PDB file of C-alpha atoms and ligand atoms in Angstrom:
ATOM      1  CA  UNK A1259      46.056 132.736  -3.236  1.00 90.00           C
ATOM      2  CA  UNK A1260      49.840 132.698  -3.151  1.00 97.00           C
ATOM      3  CA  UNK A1261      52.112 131.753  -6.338  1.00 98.00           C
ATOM      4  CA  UNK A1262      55.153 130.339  -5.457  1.00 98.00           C
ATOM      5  CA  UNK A1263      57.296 130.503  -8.834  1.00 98.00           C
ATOM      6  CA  UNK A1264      60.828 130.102 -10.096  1.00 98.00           C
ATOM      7  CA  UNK A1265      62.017 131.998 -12.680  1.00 98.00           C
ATOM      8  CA  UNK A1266      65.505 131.962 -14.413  1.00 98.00           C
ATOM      9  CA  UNK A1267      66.361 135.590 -14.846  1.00 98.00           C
ATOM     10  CA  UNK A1268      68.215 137.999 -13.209  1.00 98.00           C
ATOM     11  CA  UNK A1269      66.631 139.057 -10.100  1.00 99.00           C
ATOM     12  CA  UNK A1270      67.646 143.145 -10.994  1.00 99.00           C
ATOM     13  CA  UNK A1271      64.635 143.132 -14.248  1.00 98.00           C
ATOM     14  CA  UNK A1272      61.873 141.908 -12.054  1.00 99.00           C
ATOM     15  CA  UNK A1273      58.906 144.539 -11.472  1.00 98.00           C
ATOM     16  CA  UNK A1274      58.152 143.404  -7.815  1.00 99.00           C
ATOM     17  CA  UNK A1275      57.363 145.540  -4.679  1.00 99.00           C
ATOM     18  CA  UNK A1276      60.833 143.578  -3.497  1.00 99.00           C
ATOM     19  CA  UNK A1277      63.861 141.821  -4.439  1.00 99.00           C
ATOM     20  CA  UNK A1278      65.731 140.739  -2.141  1.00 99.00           C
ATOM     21  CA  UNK A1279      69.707 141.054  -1.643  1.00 99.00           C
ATOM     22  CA  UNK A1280      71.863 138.185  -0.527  1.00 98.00           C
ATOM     23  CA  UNK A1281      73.928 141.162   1.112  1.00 98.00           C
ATOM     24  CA  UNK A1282      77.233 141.033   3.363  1.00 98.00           C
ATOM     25  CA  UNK A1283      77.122 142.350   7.280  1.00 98.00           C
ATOM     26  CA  UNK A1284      78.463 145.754   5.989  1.00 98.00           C
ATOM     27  CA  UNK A1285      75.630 146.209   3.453  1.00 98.00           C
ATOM     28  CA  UNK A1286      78.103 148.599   1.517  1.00 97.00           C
ATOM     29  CA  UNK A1287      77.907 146.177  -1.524  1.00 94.00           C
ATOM     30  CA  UNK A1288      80.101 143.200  -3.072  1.00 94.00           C
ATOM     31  CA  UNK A1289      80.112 140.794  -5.714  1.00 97.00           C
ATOM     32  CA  UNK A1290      77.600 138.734  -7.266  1.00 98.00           C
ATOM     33  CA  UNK A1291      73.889 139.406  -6.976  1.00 98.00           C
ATOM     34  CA  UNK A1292      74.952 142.326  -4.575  1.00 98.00           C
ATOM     35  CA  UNK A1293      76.819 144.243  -7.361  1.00 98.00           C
ATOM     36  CA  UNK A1294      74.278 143.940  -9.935  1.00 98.00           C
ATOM     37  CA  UNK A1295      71.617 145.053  -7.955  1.00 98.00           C
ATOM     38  CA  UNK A1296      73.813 147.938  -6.289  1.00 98.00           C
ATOM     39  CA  UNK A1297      75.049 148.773 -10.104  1.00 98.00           C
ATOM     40  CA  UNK A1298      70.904 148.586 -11.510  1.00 98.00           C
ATOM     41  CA  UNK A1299      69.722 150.559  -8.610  1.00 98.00           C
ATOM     42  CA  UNK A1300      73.075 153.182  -9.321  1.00 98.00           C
ATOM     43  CA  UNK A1301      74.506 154.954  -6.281  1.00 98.00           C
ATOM     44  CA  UNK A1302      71.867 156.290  -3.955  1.00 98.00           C
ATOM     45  CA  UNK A1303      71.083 152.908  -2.730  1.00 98.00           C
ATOM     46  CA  UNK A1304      75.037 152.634  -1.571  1.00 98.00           C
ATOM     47  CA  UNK A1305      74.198 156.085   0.492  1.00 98.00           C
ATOM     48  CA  UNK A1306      70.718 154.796   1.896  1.00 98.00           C
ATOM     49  CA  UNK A1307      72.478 151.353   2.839  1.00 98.00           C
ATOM     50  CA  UNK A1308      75.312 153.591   4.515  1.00 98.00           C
ATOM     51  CA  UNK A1309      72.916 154.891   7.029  1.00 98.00           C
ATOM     52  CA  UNK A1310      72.025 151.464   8.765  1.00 98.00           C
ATOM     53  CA  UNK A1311      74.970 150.173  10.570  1.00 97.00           C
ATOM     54  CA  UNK A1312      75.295 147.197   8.425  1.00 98.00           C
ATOM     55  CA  UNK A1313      73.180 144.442   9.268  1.00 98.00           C
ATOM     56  CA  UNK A1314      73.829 141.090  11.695  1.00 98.00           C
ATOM     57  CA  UNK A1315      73.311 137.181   9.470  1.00 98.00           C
ATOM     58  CA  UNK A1316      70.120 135.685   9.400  1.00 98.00           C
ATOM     59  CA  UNK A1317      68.599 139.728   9.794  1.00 99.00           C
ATOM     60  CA  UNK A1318      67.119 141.845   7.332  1.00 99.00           C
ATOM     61  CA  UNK A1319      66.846 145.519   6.356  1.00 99.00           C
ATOM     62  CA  UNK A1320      65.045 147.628   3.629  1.00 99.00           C
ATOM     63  CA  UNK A1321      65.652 150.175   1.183  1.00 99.00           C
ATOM     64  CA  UNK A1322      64.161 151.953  -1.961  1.00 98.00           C
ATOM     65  CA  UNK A1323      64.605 150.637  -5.371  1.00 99.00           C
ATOM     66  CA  UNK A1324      65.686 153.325  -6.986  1.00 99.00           C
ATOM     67  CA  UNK A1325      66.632 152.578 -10.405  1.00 98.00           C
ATOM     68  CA  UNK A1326      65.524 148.952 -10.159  1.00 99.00           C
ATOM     69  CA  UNK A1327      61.998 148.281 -11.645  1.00 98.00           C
ATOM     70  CA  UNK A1328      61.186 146.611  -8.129  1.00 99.00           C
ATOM     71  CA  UNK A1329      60.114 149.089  -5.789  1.00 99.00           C
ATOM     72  CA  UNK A1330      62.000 147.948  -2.973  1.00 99.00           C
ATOM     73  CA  UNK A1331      65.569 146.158  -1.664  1.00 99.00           C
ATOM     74  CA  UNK A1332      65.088 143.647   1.132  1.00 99.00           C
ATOM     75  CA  UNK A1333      68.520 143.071   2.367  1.00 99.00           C
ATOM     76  CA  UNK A1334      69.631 140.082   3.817  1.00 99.00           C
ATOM     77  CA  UNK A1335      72.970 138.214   5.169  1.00 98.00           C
ATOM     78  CA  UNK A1336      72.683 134.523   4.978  1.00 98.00           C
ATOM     79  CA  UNK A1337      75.616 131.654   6.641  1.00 98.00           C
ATOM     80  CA  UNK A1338      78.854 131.305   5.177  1.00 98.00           C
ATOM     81  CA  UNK A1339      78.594 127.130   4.694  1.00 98.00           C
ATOM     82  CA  UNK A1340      81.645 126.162   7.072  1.00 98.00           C
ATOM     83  CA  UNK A1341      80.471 122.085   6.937  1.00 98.00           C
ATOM     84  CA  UNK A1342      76.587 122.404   8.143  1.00 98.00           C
ATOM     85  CA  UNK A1343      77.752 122.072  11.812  1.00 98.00           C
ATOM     86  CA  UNK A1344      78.071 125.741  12.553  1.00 98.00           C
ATOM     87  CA  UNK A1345      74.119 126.836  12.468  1.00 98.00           C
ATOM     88  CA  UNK A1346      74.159 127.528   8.858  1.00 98.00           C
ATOM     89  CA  UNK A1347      70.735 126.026   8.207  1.00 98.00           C
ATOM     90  CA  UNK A1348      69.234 127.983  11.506  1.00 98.00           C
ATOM     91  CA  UNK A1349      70.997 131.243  10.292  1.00 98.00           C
ATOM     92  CA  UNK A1350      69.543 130.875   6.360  1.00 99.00           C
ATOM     93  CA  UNK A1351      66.274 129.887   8.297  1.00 99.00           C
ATOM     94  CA  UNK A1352      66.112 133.193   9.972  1.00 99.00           C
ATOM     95  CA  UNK A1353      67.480 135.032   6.950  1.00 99.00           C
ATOM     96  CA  UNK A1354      64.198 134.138   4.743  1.00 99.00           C
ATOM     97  CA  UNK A1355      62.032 134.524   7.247  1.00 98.00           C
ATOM     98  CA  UNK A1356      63.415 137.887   8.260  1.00 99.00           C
ATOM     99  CA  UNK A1357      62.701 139.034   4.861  1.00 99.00           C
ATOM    100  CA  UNK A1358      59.360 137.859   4.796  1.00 98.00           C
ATOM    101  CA  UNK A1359      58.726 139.623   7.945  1.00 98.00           C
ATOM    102  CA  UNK A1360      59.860 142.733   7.051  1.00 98.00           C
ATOM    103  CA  UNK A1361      57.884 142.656   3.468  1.00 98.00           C
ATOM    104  CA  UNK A1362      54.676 141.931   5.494  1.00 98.00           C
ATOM    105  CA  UNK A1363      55.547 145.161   7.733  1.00 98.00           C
ATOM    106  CA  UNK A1364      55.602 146.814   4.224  1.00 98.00           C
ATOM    107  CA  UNK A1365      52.661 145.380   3.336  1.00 98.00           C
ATOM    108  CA  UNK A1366      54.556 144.245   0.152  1.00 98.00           C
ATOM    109  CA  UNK A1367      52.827 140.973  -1.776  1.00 98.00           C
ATOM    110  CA  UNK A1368      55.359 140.594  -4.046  1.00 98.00           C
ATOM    111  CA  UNK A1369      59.140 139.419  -3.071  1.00 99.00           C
ATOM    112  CA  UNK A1370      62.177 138.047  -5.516  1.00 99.00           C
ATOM    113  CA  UNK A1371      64.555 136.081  -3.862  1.00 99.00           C
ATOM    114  CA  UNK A1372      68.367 134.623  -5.226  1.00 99.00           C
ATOM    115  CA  UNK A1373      69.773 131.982  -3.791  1.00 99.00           C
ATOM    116  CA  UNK A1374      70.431 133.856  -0.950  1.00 99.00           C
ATOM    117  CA  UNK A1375      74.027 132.041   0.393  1.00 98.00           C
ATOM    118  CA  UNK A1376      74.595 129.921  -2.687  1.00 98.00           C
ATOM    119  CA  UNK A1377      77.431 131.798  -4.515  1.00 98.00           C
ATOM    120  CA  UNK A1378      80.429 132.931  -2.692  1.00 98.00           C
ATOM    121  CA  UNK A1379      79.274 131.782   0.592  1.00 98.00           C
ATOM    122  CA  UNK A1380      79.481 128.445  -0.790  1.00 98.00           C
ATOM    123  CA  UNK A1381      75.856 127.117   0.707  1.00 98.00           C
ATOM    124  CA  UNK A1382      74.837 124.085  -0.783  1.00 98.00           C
ATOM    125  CA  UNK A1383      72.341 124.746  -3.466  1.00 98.00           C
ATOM    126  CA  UNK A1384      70.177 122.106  -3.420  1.00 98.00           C
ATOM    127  CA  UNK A1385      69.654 122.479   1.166  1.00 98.00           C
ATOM    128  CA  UNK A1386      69.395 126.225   0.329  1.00 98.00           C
ATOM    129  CA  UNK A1387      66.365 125.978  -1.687  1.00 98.00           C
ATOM    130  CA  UNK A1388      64.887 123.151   0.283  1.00 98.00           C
ATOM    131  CA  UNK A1389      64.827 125.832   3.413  1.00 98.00           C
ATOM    132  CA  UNK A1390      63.654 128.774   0.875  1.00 98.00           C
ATOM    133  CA  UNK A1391      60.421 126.930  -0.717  1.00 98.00           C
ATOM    134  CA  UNK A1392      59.451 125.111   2.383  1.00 98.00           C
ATOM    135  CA  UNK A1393      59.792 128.856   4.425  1.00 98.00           C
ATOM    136  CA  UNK A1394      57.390 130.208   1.220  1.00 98.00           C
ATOM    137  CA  UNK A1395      55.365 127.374   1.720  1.00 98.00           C
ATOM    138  CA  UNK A1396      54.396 128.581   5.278  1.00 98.00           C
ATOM    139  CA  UNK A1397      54.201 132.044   4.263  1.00 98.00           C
ATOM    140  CA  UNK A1398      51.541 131.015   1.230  1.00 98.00           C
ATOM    141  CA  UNK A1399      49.579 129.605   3.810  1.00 97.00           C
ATOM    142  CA  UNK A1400      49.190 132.456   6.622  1.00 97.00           C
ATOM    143  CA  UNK A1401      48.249 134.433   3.298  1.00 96.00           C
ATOM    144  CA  UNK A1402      48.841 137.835   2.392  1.00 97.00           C
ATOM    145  CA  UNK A1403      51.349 137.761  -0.427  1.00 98.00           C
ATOM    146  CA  UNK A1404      50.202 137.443  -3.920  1.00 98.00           C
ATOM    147  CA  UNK A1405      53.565 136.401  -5.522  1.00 98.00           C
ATOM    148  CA  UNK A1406      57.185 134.535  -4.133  1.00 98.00           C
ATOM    149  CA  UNK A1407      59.384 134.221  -6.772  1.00 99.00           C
ATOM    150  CA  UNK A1408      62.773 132.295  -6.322  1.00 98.00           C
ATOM    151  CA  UNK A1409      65.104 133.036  -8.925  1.00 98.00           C
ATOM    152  CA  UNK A1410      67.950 130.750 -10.010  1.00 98.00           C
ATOM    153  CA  UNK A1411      70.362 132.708 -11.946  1.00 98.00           C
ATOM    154  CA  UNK A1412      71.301 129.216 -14.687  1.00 98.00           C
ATOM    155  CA  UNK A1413      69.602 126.290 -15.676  1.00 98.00           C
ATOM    156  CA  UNK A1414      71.482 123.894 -13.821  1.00 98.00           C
ATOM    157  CA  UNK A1415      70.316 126.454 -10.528  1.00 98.00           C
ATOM    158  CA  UNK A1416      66.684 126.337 -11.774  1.00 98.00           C
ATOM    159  CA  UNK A1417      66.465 122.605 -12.088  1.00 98.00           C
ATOM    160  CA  UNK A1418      67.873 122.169  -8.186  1.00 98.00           C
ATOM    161  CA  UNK A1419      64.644 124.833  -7.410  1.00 98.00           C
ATOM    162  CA  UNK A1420      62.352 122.582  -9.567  1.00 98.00           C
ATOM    163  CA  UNK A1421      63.359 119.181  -8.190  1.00 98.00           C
ATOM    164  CA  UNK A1422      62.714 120.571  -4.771  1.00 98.00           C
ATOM    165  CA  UNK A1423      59.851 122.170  -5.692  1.00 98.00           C
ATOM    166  CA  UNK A1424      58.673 118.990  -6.794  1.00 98.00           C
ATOM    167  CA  UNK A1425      59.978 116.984  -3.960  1.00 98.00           C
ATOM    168  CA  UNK A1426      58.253 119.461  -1.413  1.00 97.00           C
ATOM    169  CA  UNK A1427      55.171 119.089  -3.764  1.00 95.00           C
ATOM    170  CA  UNK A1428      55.061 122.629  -4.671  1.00 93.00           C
ATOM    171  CA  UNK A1429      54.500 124.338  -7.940  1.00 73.00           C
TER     172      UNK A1429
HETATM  173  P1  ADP M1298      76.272 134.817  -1.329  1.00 69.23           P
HETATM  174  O1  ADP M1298      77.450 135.643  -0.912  1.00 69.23           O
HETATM  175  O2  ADP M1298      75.084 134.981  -0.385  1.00 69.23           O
HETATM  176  O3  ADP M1298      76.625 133.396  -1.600  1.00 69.23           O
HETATM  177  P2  ADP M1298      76.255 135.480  -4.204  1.00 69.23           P
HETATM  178  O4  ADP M1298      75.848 136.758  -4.811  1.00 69.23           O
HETATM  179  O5  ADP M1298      77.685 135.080  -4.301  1.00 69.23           O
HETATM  180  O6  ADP M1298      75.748 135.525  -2.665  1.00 69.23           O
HETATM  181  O7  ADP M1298      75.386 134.306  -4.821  1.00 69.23           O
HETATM  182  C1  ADP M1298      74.058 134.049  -4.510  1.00 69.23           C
HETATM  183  C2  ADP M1298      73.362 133.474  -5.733  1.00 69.23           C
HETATM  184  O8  ADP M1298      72.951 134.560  -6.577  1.00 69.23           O
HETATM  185  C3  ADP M1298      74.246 132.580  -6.601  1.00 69.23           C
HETATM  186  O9  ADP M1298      73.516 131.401  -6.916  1.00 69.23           O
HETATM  187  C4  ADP M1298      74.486 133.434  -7.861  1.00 69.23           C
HETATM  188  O10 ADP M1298      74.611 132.633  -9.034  1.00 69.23           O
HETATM  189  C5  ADP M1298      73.208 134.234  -7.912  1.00 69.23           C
HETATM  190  N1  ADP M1298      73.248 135.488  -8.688  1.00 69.23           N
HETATM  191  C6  ADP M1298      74.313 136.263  -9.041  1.00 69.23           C
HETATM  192  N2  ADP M1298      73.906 137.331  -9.749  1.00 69.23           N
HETATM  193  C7  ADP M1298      72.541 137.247  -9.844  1.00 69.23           C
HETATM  194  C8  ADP M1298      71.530 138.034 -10.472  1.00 69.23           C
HETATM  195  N3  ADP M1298      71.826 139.165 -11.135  1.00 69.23           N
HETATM  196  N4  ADP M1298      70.237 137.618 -10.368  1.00 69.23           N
HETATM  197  C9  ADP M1298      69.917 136.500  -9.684  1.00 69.23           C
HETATM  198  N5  ADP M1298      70.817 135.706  -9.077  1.00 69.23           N
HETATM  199  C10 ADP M1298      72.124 136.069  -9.164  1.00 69.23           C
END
């Protein structure tokens, strides 16, 4: 059995086998949940992360921890929102699913994920998490992970996760 749970914290304390980075296409770090877990995991993870030619949206790529309690750093790049009419929702499609594939090649069974596209890329919340649970909803079911965490970062963010937790009758 899979739990699907959100958790208001921040995503760099959590003792998974991966959190995952909402990440830019250079993967050399940047603001928000990039900098804190590029600060947490301290300066070899900016020289691993040098070494793969940056990474295309909607693709993901993975790294050690290092200092992080989570054993592993799924990068990811979702959309930039530019209006909904530009293949954002494909493109944050492919970026969860991406990191699910790569934690199954890992055989990793527990993942962490922000709300990948929701800060400075300006992604509406509320269609972000819609995409992320129903994505973790398919994963439950083909089995193999035992937790997927989605982790709002305030209470206003964790409230959007619940009511489409609940709307998707998850959780
Ligand atoms: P993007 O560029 O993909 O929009 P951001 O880092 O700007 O990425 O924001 C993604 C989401 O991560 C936002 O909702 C932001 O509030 C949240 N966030 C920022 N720092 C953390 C953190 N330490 N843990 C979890 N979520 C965080």
């Amino acid at each position: 059995m899979t739990s699907i749970e959100i958790i208001q914290t921040d995503i760099t304390t959590l003792a998974v086998d991966a959190i995952v980075n909402a990440a830019n296409n250079t993967l050399l770090g940047g603001g928000g949940v990039d900098g804190a877990i590029h600060r947490a995991a301290g300066p070899q993870l900016v020289q691993e992360c040098s070494a793969l030619g940056g990474c295309p949206t909607g693709e993901a790529k993975i790294t050690k921890g290092y200092r992080l309690p989570a054993k592993h750093v799924i990068h990811t790049v979702g959309p930039v929102w530019h209006g909904g009419d530009k293949g954002e929702p494909r493109l944050l499609e492919n970026a969860y699913r991406n990191c699910f594939r790569v934690a199954r090649h890992h055989n990793l069974t527990s993942i962490a994920f922000p709300a990948i596209s929701a800060g400075v890329y300006g992604y509406p919340m509320a269609d972000g998490a819609k995409i992320a649970l129903s994505i973790a909803s398919e994963e439950a079911a083909k089995g193999g992970f035992e937790r997927i965490i989605f982790v709002p970062f305030n209470s206003q963010a964790e409230k959007v996760y619940r009511d489409a937790a609940a709307a998707l009758g998850i959780g």
